[in-house]
Amino acid sequence: MILSPAERSYLYDSLAKDELIRPDARADYQFRPIEVKTSFLPSSNGSARVRLTDGSEIITSIKSKVVLAAEEKSLIECDIDIPGFRDDSNFVANLKYNMTSLLNKSFPFESLKLTSKYAFKLFIDCVVISYSSFPLTFISIACYLALKSTKLPKLISDVNDEETAEQPLFSDDWENAQYLGDLNDSKSFNPPLIIVIGVVGKNLLFDPSAEEEQVLENGIIISWYNNDISTPIHNLNFSVHSNMPNYKGLSQQMIMKSILMARKHCANIVKALDQAIEEQTDDGVIF
Amino acid sequence: MSTADRRRLLGPIDASPLYSDITPKVHSSVGEAGKSDKEVRKVFIKTGLVSNASGSSYIEASNIIVEVSVFGPRPIRGSFTDRASFSVECKFLPYLKQPQEDLFRGDTHANNNGRQGLTEVEHKISQYVETAFLPCIILEKYPKSTIDVFITVISTGNTTAPSSILNLTNWIVNCSSLALIDSGIEIKDIVTSGHIKYLQSEQRLIVDPLENEEREDALDCLVSFESLKNDEIVGLWIDGNQKLLTEELLSKFIKECSSMSEKIRANFNNYLLKLCEN
């Protein structure tokens, strides 16, 4: 919904107050409630769906392929599809750039290694079925959940195939498949996340809604990986319609503040997502 | 394959664009034999070269060559808008290797019948420039019109290292600033930016790095400023492999970028003053 100038000014004032008041009574660090479902696509290695109360819906599917590691430029390929936008539009291309560069920088690639020659390559396909606010956070959440629920077949052939020309052999039994996270036994597996933060006056808002986006003065994107701030970090105009009359530069303090805020709250976001995966009912029903 | 286009003569499906390793020869006056970590490289700038654009500029910064043309304000058809719309398009010349080319110029671009859309890297640069200039152009002055910026990257030194994109974007932002000034479009301030690279293992901070080969411990920071408006940050981009990004480091980075941006700004001011005198 496009706000009128009067509505915009009202919303701006309430968001810019010292004690900010958001239209849906959220605290500045709070996300909108999301509904999560994982592992529901039978033909994918991993899948996740994220739904919001405003009808936004994102489905991510992960498929894997055995490749010769030396011939691949990257072991992860991420594609984003948004109905109504061409794949080469600026909007989609930038979302794809952000996700691809995030995953390629912050991912435990050693867990994809099968043998000395072969590795799994992951194809992550993200469909944004509907959205109202800038969808990057929820795309990254859907990728997080899908990666967490990704199961790969168990290798039964020899790991060391440097001398032999043998191709990897997998167990026939799908029950033996391992979670991607269990393949890397050394540490816990936490895929990277991207947090979208809106700037209004001296306040920062996690996960701005479509209405809040219209009064933002700037936007900051921060990545989170392995319990710490990660790269890329950048600023962005979230509005797709480039109709942000309040849009202006950032002060250095706001950037520092956003980093501090992300450091403080992102661990809880990750915890909440992990909990959501555990708590979902395992009935295979998605509607 | 029933959807294939049968009406045109198509090349073979696995055809790929022709690339060469030829780098255009750079004027010896701007090429330099190494610079210290704290120095900003010497650049050659020229404005107003493109006669049919409202404004244009050209920059040579060692092996980076960029040309920017600004068109507008041009009227738009259709419904009334109270402010101008602003768009940026960045394109690399086709023979150039792009940063992160292996990641972003994969199979999807292999069979495109000659005409290419922008790659993700080009889109990303376009978006950065748009984000950085949006606060500084007084769009309210130009209702019902568009302002278009076209960036042509003529040379990048043919590096595909991921961090070279930040250095390139830095010079693109500076060059676009000059083009906007040349066009006479009303702006609040001149946007200039600075780029630093931090090597964690050596704790070495390099301003405007010339070499951008990939390193495990490098962190790159590109920040664009509006110096008249209290040094407000209009563009921020931090990328790299380093994992320990502390607040102290970040504020040091922003400070260094700011001082580089100020140096460039001072040079631009000088250039523009000289232009007025002639």
XYZ file of C-alpha atoms in Angstrom, chain A residues 73-74 88-90 93-94 96-98 100-101 104-106 225 228-229 231-237 242-245 247-250 252 255-256 259-260 263, chain B residues 83 100 102-104 107 117-118 120-121 123-124 126-127 130-131 134-135 165 219 231-241 243-247 250-251 254:
78
model
C 34.316 -22.798 -10.224
C 32.074 -22.934 -7.230
C 18.157 -9.987 -15.755
C 16.286 -7.136 -14.065
C 18.282 -5.056 -11.631
C 20.155 -9.684 -10.347
C 21.132 -7.833 -7.175
C 21.154 -13.050 -6.704
C 24.481 -11.243 -6.428
C 24.010 -10.793 -2.698
C 25.742 -15.869 -4.293
C 28.530 -13.766 -2.870
C 30.477 -18.367 -1.601
C 32.265 -16.448 1.141
C 30.662 -18.024 4.156
C 27.948 -16.252 9.871
C 29.792 -13.187 14.070
C 29.345 -10.278 11.704
C 30.704 -9.678 4.806
C 29.155 -8.377 2.584
C 27.906 -5.334 4.453
C 26.411 -2.540 2.407
C 23.724 0.092 2.267
C 20.780 0.073 -0.037
C 17.578 1.766 -1.039
C 12.697 4.201 -5.830
C 10.055 6.384 -4.231
C 11.643 7.140 -0.899
C 11.263 10.877 -0.408
C 16.079 8.916 1.491
C 19.382 10.470 2.574
C 22.910 9.675 3.684
C 23.955 7.807 6.801
C 28.944 6.857 10.787
C 26.601 2.134 10.869
C 28.354 1.380 14.148
C 26.732 -3.533 13.720
C 26.312 -3.502 17.490
C 25.881 -8.544 17.107
C 10.153 13.964 -8.849
C 34.210 -12.494 -10.146
C 33.770 -17.252 -12.845
C 30.896 -16.863 -10.386
C 28.632 -14.581 -12.295
C 26.161 -20.948 -18.198
C 21.888 -8.331 -20.711
C 23.855 -6.960 -17.820
C 25.103 -9.572 -11.930
C 28.366 -7.714 -11.379
C 23.888 -4.777 -11.921
C 25.586 -4.608 -8.549
C 24.768 0.093 -11.127
C 22.895 -0.337 -7.884
C 22.319 4.641 -7.856
C 22.209 4.257 -4.071
C 20.054 9.201 -4.901
C 20.444 11.423 -1.809
C 35.180 -4.700 -8.133
C 39.052 -7.087 3.781
C 30.501 13.795 5.807
C 27.337 11.783 5.514
C 27.877 8.302 4.146
C 25.839 7.710 1.007
C 27.425 4.446 -0.039
C 28.952 1.659 2.008
C 30.270 -1.660 0.816
C 32.429 -3.985 2.867
C 33.499 -7.247 1.343
C 36.240 -9.752 1.874
C 37.289 -12.907 3.548
C 36.053 -12.776 9.730
C 37.076 -10.514 12.571
C 35.391 -7.240 11.806
C 35.495 -5.218 14.993
C 33.978 -1.821 15.577
C 35.435 -0.411 10.969
C 35.709 3.130 12.246
C 35.724 4.682 7.407
